[in-house]
Short mmCIF file of C-alpha atoms in Angstrom, two decimals:
data_model
loop_
_atom_site.label_atom_id
_atom_site.label_comp_id
_atom_site.label_asym_id
_atom_site.label_seq_id
_atom_site.Cartn_x
_atom_site.Cartn_y
_atom_site.Cartn_z
CA MET F 16 0.00 0.00 0.00
CA THR F 17 1.26 3.47 -0.89
CA ARG F 18 1.98 5.61 2.15
CA GLU F 19 -0.42 8.46 2.78
CA THR F 20 1.04 11.90 3.38
CA ARG F 21 -1.79 13.30 5.49
CA VAL F 22 -0.95 11.61 8.77
CA PRO F 23 -1.85 13.90 11.68
CA LYS F 24 1.06 14.85 13.90
CA PRO F 25 0.25 14.09 17.55
CA ARG F 26 0.67 16.88 20.05
CA LEU F 27 4.02 16.23 21.71
CA LEU F 28 5.29 17.27 25.09
CA ASN F 29 9.08 17.48 24.84
CA ARG F 30 11.95 19.48 26.23
CA ASP F 31 14.40 21.92 24.68
CA GLU F 32 15.78 20.08 21.66
CA ASP F 33 19.06 22.02 21.70
CA SER F 34 19.98 21.38 25.33
CA LEU F 35 21.83 18.34 26.64
CA PRO F 36 20.71 18.13 30.29
CA LEU F 37 22.40 14.75 30.87
CA GLU F 38 26.00 14.01 31.78
CA ARG F 39 28.43 13.31 28.98
CA GLU F 40 29.06 9.74 30.13
CA LEU F 41 25.37 8.91 29.91
CA LEU F 42 25.00 10.57 26.51
CA VAL F 43 27.92 8.56 25.14
CA ARG F 44 26.50 5.37 26.63
CA MET F 45 23.08 6.00 25.12
CA HIS F 46 24.62 6.66 21.71
CA ASP F 47 26.71 3.50 21.93
CA LEU F 48 23.64 1.39 22.68
CA MET F 49 21.54 3.04 19.97
CA VAL F 50 24.22 2.28 17.38
CA LYS F 51 24.63 -1.27 18.69
CA ALA F 52 20.88 -1.90 18.45
CA ARG F 53 20.61 -0.35 14.97
CA VAL F 54 23.49 -2.41 13.60
CA LEU F 55 21.95 -5.53 15.13
CA GLU F 56 18.63 -4.90 13.39
CA GLU F 57 20.39 -4.25 10.08
CA ARG F 58 22.29 -7.53 10.49
CA LEU F 59 19.08 -9.44 11.29
CA ILE F 60 17.43 -8.03 8.16
CA GLN F 61 20.47 -9.04 6.13
CA MET F 62 20.39 -12.55 7.60
CA TYR F 63 16.74 -12.88 6.66
CA LYS F 64 17.33 -11.68 3.10
CA GLN F 65 20.23 -14.12 2.73
CA GLY F 66 18.02 -17.03 3.75
CA HIS F 67 19.38 -17.38 7.29
CA GLY F 68 16.01 -16.81 8.92
CA TYR F 69 12.34 -17.33 8.22
CA PHE F 70 10.94 -14.03 9.44
CA TRP F 71 12.11 -10.63 10.67
CA ILE F 72 10.30 -8.08 12.77
CA GLY F 73 12.10 -5.50 14.86
CA GLY F 74 12.48 -1.93 16.02
CA PRO F 75 14.93 0.13 13.93
CA GLY F 76 13.80 3.70 14.52
CA GLU F 77 12.68 3.16 18.13
CA GLU F 78 16.16 3.14 19.71
CA ALA F 79 15.82 6.65 21.15
CA PHE F 80 13.00 5.45 23.40
CA ASN F 81 13.88 1.80 23.94
CA VAL F 82 17.47 2.40 25.06
CA PRO F 83 16.49 4.80 27.90
CA LEU F 84 13.77 2.34 28.93
CA GLY F 85 16.33 -0.41 29.45
CA LEU F 86 18.79 1.87 31.21
CA LEU F 87 16.18 2.98 33.73
CA MET F 88 14.73 -0.42 34.58
CA LYS F 89 15.47 -2.00 37.96
CA LYS F 90 16.96 -5.26 36.69
CA GLY F 91 16.65 -8.47 38.66
CA GLN F 92 14.45 -11.46 39.38
CA GLY F 93 11.28 -11.48 41.45
CA PRO F 94 8.67 -8.91 42.52
CA ALA F 95 11.21 -6.56 44.13
CA TYR F 96 12.49 -5.78 40.63
CA ASP F 97 10.82 -4.50 37.47
CA TYR F 98 8.91 -6.82 35.15
CA LEU F 99 8.85 -6.19 31.41
CA HIS F 100 6.00 -7.47 29.24
CA ALA F 101 7.43 -6.47 25.89
CA HIS F 102 6.59 -6.75 22.24
CA TYR F 103 8.80 -7.73 19.33
CA ARG F 104 10.43 -4.32 18.75
CA GLN F 105 12.40 -4.35 21.99
CA SER F 106 15.94 -5.30 20.91
CA ALA F 107 17.35 -1.91 21.95
CA THR F 108 15.88 -2.35 25.44
CA MET F 109 17.54 -5.76 25.70
CA MET F 110 20.89 -4.28 24.65
CA ALA F 111 20.52 -1.51 27.24
CA LEU F 112 19.81 -4.11 29.93
CA GLY F 113 23.10 -5.79 29.07
CA GLU F 114 22.12 -8.53 26.62
CA GLU F 115 24.51 -9.58 23.86
CA PRO F 116 23.37 -9.31 20.23
CA ILE F 117 24.35 -12.87 19.34
CA GLY F 118 21.25 -14.15 21.14
CA ALA F 119 18.95 -12.31 18.74
CA MET F 120 20.92 -13.70 15.80
CA ARG F 121 20.62 -17.22 17.16
CA GLN F 122 16.87 -16.85 17.39
CA MET F 123 16.77 -15.45 13.84
CA LYS F 124 18.66 -18.52 12.58
CA ASN F 125 16.60 -20.83 14.87
CA VAL F 126 19.64 -22.67 16.18
CA ALA F 127 19.66 -24.77 19.35
CA SER F 128 21.76 -22.16 21.18
CA ASP F 129 18.97 -19.56 20.94
CA PRO F 130 18.77 -18.40 24.58
CA TYR F 131 15.12 -17.37 24.40
CA SER F 132 13.35 -20.34 22.81
CA GLY F 133 15.94 -22.96 21.91
CA GLY F 134 15.48 -22.22 18.21
CA ARG F 135 11.71 -22.65 18.22
CA ASN F 136 10.27 -19.13 17.96
CA PHE F 137 10.17 -16.05 15.75
CA ALA F 138 12.87 -13.41 15.82
CA GLY F 139 12.41 -10.71 18.46
CA HIS F 140 10.63 -13.02 20.89
CA PHE F 141 12.80 -12.28 23.90
CA SER F 142 12.46 -13.77 27.37
CA LYS F 143 14.79 -13.86 30.35
CA ARG F 144 13.60 -15.18 33.69
CA GLU F 145 16.54 -13.79 35.68
CA TRP F 146 15.68 -10.26 34.50
CA ASN F 147 11.86 -10.57 34.78
CA ILE F 148 11.51 -10.38 30.98
CA ALA F 149 8.23 -12.17 30.26
CA PRO F 150 8.18 -14.17 27.01
CA VAL F 151 7.16 -12.08 24.01
CA SER F 152 4.01 -13.54 22.48
CA SER F 153 3.16 -13.66 18.78
CA PRO F 154 -0.56 -12.79 19.23
CA ILE F 155 -0.79 -9.02 19.07
CA GLU F 156 -0.96 -7.05 22.33
CA VAL F 157 -1.91 -9.90 24.68
CA GLN F 158 0.88 -8.61 26.91
CA TYR F 159 -1.39 -5.73 27.96
CA VAL F 160 -3.76 -8.10 29.73
CA MET F 161 -0.93 -10.19 31.21
CA ALA F 162 0.92 -7.26 32.77
CA PRO F 163 -1.64 -6.56 35.53
CA GLY F 164 -0.87 -10.02 36.89
CA THR F 165 2.73 -9.25 37.85
CA ALA F 166 1.68 -5.77 38.97
CA MET F 167 -0.82 -7.35 41.39
CA VAL F 168 1.95 -9.47 42.87
CA GLN F 169 4.10 -6.36 43.30
CA LYS F 170 1.23 -4.47 44.90
CA ARG F 171 1.00 -7.19 47.55
CA HIS F 172 4.76 -7.58 47.88
CA GLY F 173 5.50 -3.92 48.55
CA GLY F 174 8.75 -2.17 47.69
CA ASP F 175 9.31 -0.12 44.57
CA GLY F 176 9.37 -2.75 41.82
CA ILE F 177 7.02 -1.93 38.95
CA THR F 178 5.59 -3.68 35.92
CA ILE F 179 6.23 -2.22 32.48
CA VAL F 180 4.27 -3.20 29.39
CA THR F 181 4.97 -2.03 25.85
CA GLY F 182 3.07 -2.33 22.59
CA GLY F 183 2.23 -0.50 19.39
CA ASP F 184 -0.45 2.02 18.53
CA ALA F 185 -2.41 -0.28 16.22
CA GLY F 186 -2.66 -2.94 18.90
CA THR F 187 -4.51 -0.58 21.22
CA ALA F 188 -7.61 -1.51 19.21
CA GLU F 189 -7.45 -4.92 20.90
CA GLY F 190 -9.64 -5.61 23.91
CA ASP F 191 -6.53 -6.59 25.87
CA PHE F 192 -5.47 -2.94 25.97
CA ALA F 193 -8.86 -1.84 27.32
CA SER F 194 -8.69 -4.61 29.93
CA CYS F 195 -5.29 -3.34 31.01
CA LEU F 196 -6.70 0.15 31.59
CA VAL F 197 -9.62 -1.28 33.59
CA TRP F 198 -7.65 -3.64 35.81
CA SER F 199 -4.80 -1.24 36.54
CA SER F 200 -7.03 1.65 37.65
CA ARG F 201 -9.75 0.19 39.92
CA PRO F 202 -10.27 2.62 42.84
CA GLY F 203 -8.47 1.35 45.91
CA ASN F 204 -6.78 -1.38 43.86
CA GLU F 205 -4.61 0.67 41.51
CA LEU F 206 -1.56 -1.18 40.21
CA PRO F 207 2.11 -0.10 39.88
CA LEU F 208 2.00 -0.40 36.11
CA LEU F 209 3.72 1.74 33.47
CA ILE F 210 1.66 1.27 30.31
CA ILE F 211 3.66 2.24 27.21
CA VAL F 212 2.42 2.70 23.66
CA THR F 213 5.09 3.29 21.02
CA ASN F 214 3.22 5.04 18.24
CA ASN F 215 4.89 4.77 14.84
CA LYS F 216 1.64 5.86 13.15
CA TRP F 217 1.24 2.60 11.23
CA GLY F 218 -0.46 -0.74 11.79
CA ILE F 219 1.30 -2.93 9.21
CA SER F 220 0.22 -0.94 6.10
CA THR F 221 -2.75 0.87 7.64
CA SER F 222 -2.25 4.53 8.53
CA ALA F 223 -3.27 5.62 12.00
CA ALA F 224 -4.95 8.64 10.39
CA GLY F 225 -8.04 6.64 9.49
CA GLN F 226 -8.19 4.47 12.61
CA HIS F 227 -7.87 6.63 15.73
CA GLY F 228 -10.63 9.01 16.75
CA GLU F 229 -8.73 10.24 19.79
CA THR F 230 -6.15 13.03 19.43
CA ASN F 231 -3.52 11.03 21.28
CA VAL F 232 -3.61 7.36 22.28
CA SER F 233 -2.68 8.51 25.78
CA ASP F 234 -6.01 10.39 25.99
CA ARG F 235 -7.74 7.05 26.49
CA GLY F 236 -6.24 6.76 29.96
CA LYS F 237 -7.93 9.94 31.14
CA ALA F 238 -11.29 8.18 31.35
CA PHE F 239 -9.74 5.94 33.99
CA ASN F 240 -8.35 8.85 36.02
CA MET F 241 -4.75 7.76 35.48
CA ARG F 242 -1.81 10.01 34.66
CA THR F 243 -1.08 10.18 30.94
CA LYS F 244 1.39 11.84 28.61
CA THR F 245 2.43 11.88 24.96
CA ILE F 246 6.11 12.51 24.29
CA ASP F 247 8.62 12.71 21.45
CA GLY F 248 10.12 9.22 21.46
CA ASN F 249 12.59 10.15 18.73
CA ASP F 250 14.56 12.26 21.21
CA PRO F 251 16.61 10.02 23.53
CA ILE F 252 17.26 12.77 26.07
CA ASN F 253 13.60 13.69 26.27
CA SER F 254 12.69 10.00 26.47
CA TYR F 255 15.13 9.40 29.31
CA LEU F 256 13.83 12.31 31.37
CA GLU F 257 10.16 11.54 30.73
CA LEU F 258 10.60 7.85 31.50
CA GLN F 259 12.51 8.72 34.65
CA GLU F 260 9.64 10.91 35.80
CA ALA F 261 6.93 8.39 34.90
CA MET F 262 8.76 5.52 36.60
CA ALA F 263 9.34 7.57 39.73
CA TYR F 264 5.59 8.28 39.93
CA VAL F 265 4.61 4.62 39.52
CA ARG F 266 7.26 3.48 42.03
CA LYS F 267 6.16 5.94 44.69
CA GLU F 268 2.40 6.18 44.19
CA ARG F 269 1.87 2.51 43.17
CA LYS F 270 -0.57 3.68 40.52
CA PRO F 271 -0.64 3.31 36.72
CA PHE F 272 0.73 5.76 34.17
CA LEU F 273 -0.07 5.66 30.44
CA LEU F 274 2.85 6.95 28.38
CA GLU F 275 2.64 7.32 24.59
CA ALA F 276 5.94 7.76 22.71
CA VAL F 277 5.75 8.92 19.10
CA VAL F 278 8.50 7.07 17.21
CA SER F 279 9.51 6.22 13.63
CA ARG F 280 9.36 3.06 11.57
CA LEU F 281 12.44 3.12 9.37
CA TYR F 282 11.79 -0.22 7.67
CA GLY F 283 8.62 -2.03 6.72
CA HIS F 284 6.44 -3.56 9.40
CA SER F 285 8.26 -6.88 9.04
CA SER F 286 9.73 -9.17 6.42
CA ALA F 287 6.12 -9.81 5.37
CA THR F 288 6.17 -6.31 3.86
CA GLY F 289 9.72 -6.63 2.51
CA ALA F 290 11.80 -5.22 5.39
CA ASN F 291 12.84 -2.38 3.10
CA VAL F 292 13.78 1.18 4.05
CA GLU F 293 10.83 3.56 4.32
CA GLY F 294 11.14 7.15 3.14
CA GLY F 295 10.10 10.32 4.92
CA GLU F 296 10.67 9.11 8.48
CA GLN F 297 12.72 10.84 11.16
CA ASP F 298 15.84 8.89 12.04
CA CYS F 299 16.42 9.28 15.77
CA LEU F 300 20.04 8.15 15.51
CA VAL F 301 20.92 10.67 12.79
CA GLN F 302 19.28 13.47 14.79
CA PHE F 303 21.01 12.50 18.04
CA GLU F 304 24.41 12.24 16.38
CA ALA F 305 24.02 15.73 14.91
CA ARG F 306 23.37 17.11 18.41
CA LEU F 307 26.30 15.22 19.94
CA GLU F 308 28.61 16.51 17.24
CA LYS F 309 27.31 20.07 17.57
CA HIS F 310 27.96 20.09 21.32
CA GLY F 311 31.38 18.47 21.02
CA ILE F 312 30.39 15.27 22.81
CA LEU F 313 31.54 13.00 19.97
CA SER F 314 33.18 13.64 16.62
CA ARG F 315 31.90 12.32 13.33
CA GLN F 316 34.98 10.13 13.07
CA GLU F 317 34.38 8.61 16.51
CA MET F 318 30.76 7.83 15.66
CA ASP F 319 31.70 6.30 12.30
CA GLU F 320 34.40 4.18 13.91
CA LEU F 321 31.91 2.90 16.50
CA ARG F 322 29.41 1.85 13.84
CA ASN F 323 32.10 0.14 11.76
CA ARG F 324 33.36 -1.74 14.82
CA TYR F 325 29.90 -3.03 15.64
CA LYS F 326 29.31 -3.98 12.00
CA GLU F 327 32.50 -6.06 11.97
CA GLU F 328 31.73 -7.68 15.34
CA MET F 329 28.20 -8.62 14.35
CA ALA F 330 29.27 -9.90 10.95
CA ALA F 331 31.62 -12.26 12.80
CA MET F 332 28.82 -13.29 15.18
CA ALA F 333 26.53 -14.01 12.23
CA ARG F 334 29.17 -16.23 10.60
CA GLN F 335 29.46 -18.16 13.85
CA VAL F 336 25.71 -18.54 14.28
CA ILE F 337 25.18 -19.79 10.74
CA GLU F 338 27.40 -22.79 11.51
CA GLU F 339 25.69 -23.71 14.79
CA PRO F 340 23.37 -26.76 14.94
CA ARG F 341 19.60 -26.65 14.77
CA PRO F 342 17.53 -28.04 17.67
CA ALA F 343 17.27 -31.83 17.75
CA PRO F 344 13.81 -33.35 17.14
CA GLU F 345 13.63 -34.81 20.64
CA THR F 346 13.83 -31.31 22.17
CA ILE F 347 10.42 -30.35 20.81
CA TRP F 348 8.84 -31.05 24.23
CA ASN F 349 11.25 -28.79 26.14
CA HIS F 350 10.01 -25.57 27.75
CA ILE F 351 6.29 -26.30 27.37
CA TYR F 352 3.54 -27.12 29.87
CA ALA F 353 2.68 -30.42 28.22
CA GLU F 354 4.23 -33.60 29.54
CA ARG F 355 7.55 -34.44 27.91
CA LYS F 356 7.17 -37.41 25.58
#
């Protein structure tokens, strides 16, 4: 489908685009992770196109929001730490949490060493018990109705651990999203839940312009008397500060917060639509690098050298993964609820 040009621009609440109100060390770290995540996604797309994977779906263009999300999470296992009910565009969050990119490549190739599913699931279907990363599910947006479960446990447990759930704008049409709003906001039983919608303005090939009657997706939370906000998710500094504020509220008040981040989709929805570069989208990495260079944080040469280093490292990882064995037939019963045969 040809892209429409009349997509309404959501009203954004963002900070001074020219200021850098974060320390240099953090800015450099955020840039490093954004580049790492972008190069990983480009490598996964290349693997798919070369026949080393059956399907690709990922988040190039969402790094400016997903990296700060990972950096700000309280990582650990159990209700004292944060839970993440993610969707399949979360590779940058995994990198920010400390995950290595080879795991995503192993899942793309469906080899037995895939740390998330033993080579038995789609790409981007992350899970990590020791970090409270709930398994990503292929059915769209079911994570929204699962997230209140861990938030209920945390409500009873006490402390400042919170549950975080992420999904896309198109999936908010699902009943699971409405159920999340209902169950997280019941008077006297509010849940410590940060509800995130990353809005790239497209649902596969359907423009949001003809689907959403509300001005902002975040407006839907107002009917449930929860705090809401729409932010510029293409600005990593703005994203970091807004996420920091939203998380602090949920941790302290033990109540839900609906945060909508407007982001870009730099490639097609998935390999089902070709996984090709889309035109006319803001590139958060290009914009961030221009600001870092302008303020003397990093030089163009330093940024180019970083990208080239990651490209070489991930090319080597991909060559390794391609030679690794596929899962053996007898392992088909592993990691399921059914009795092992």
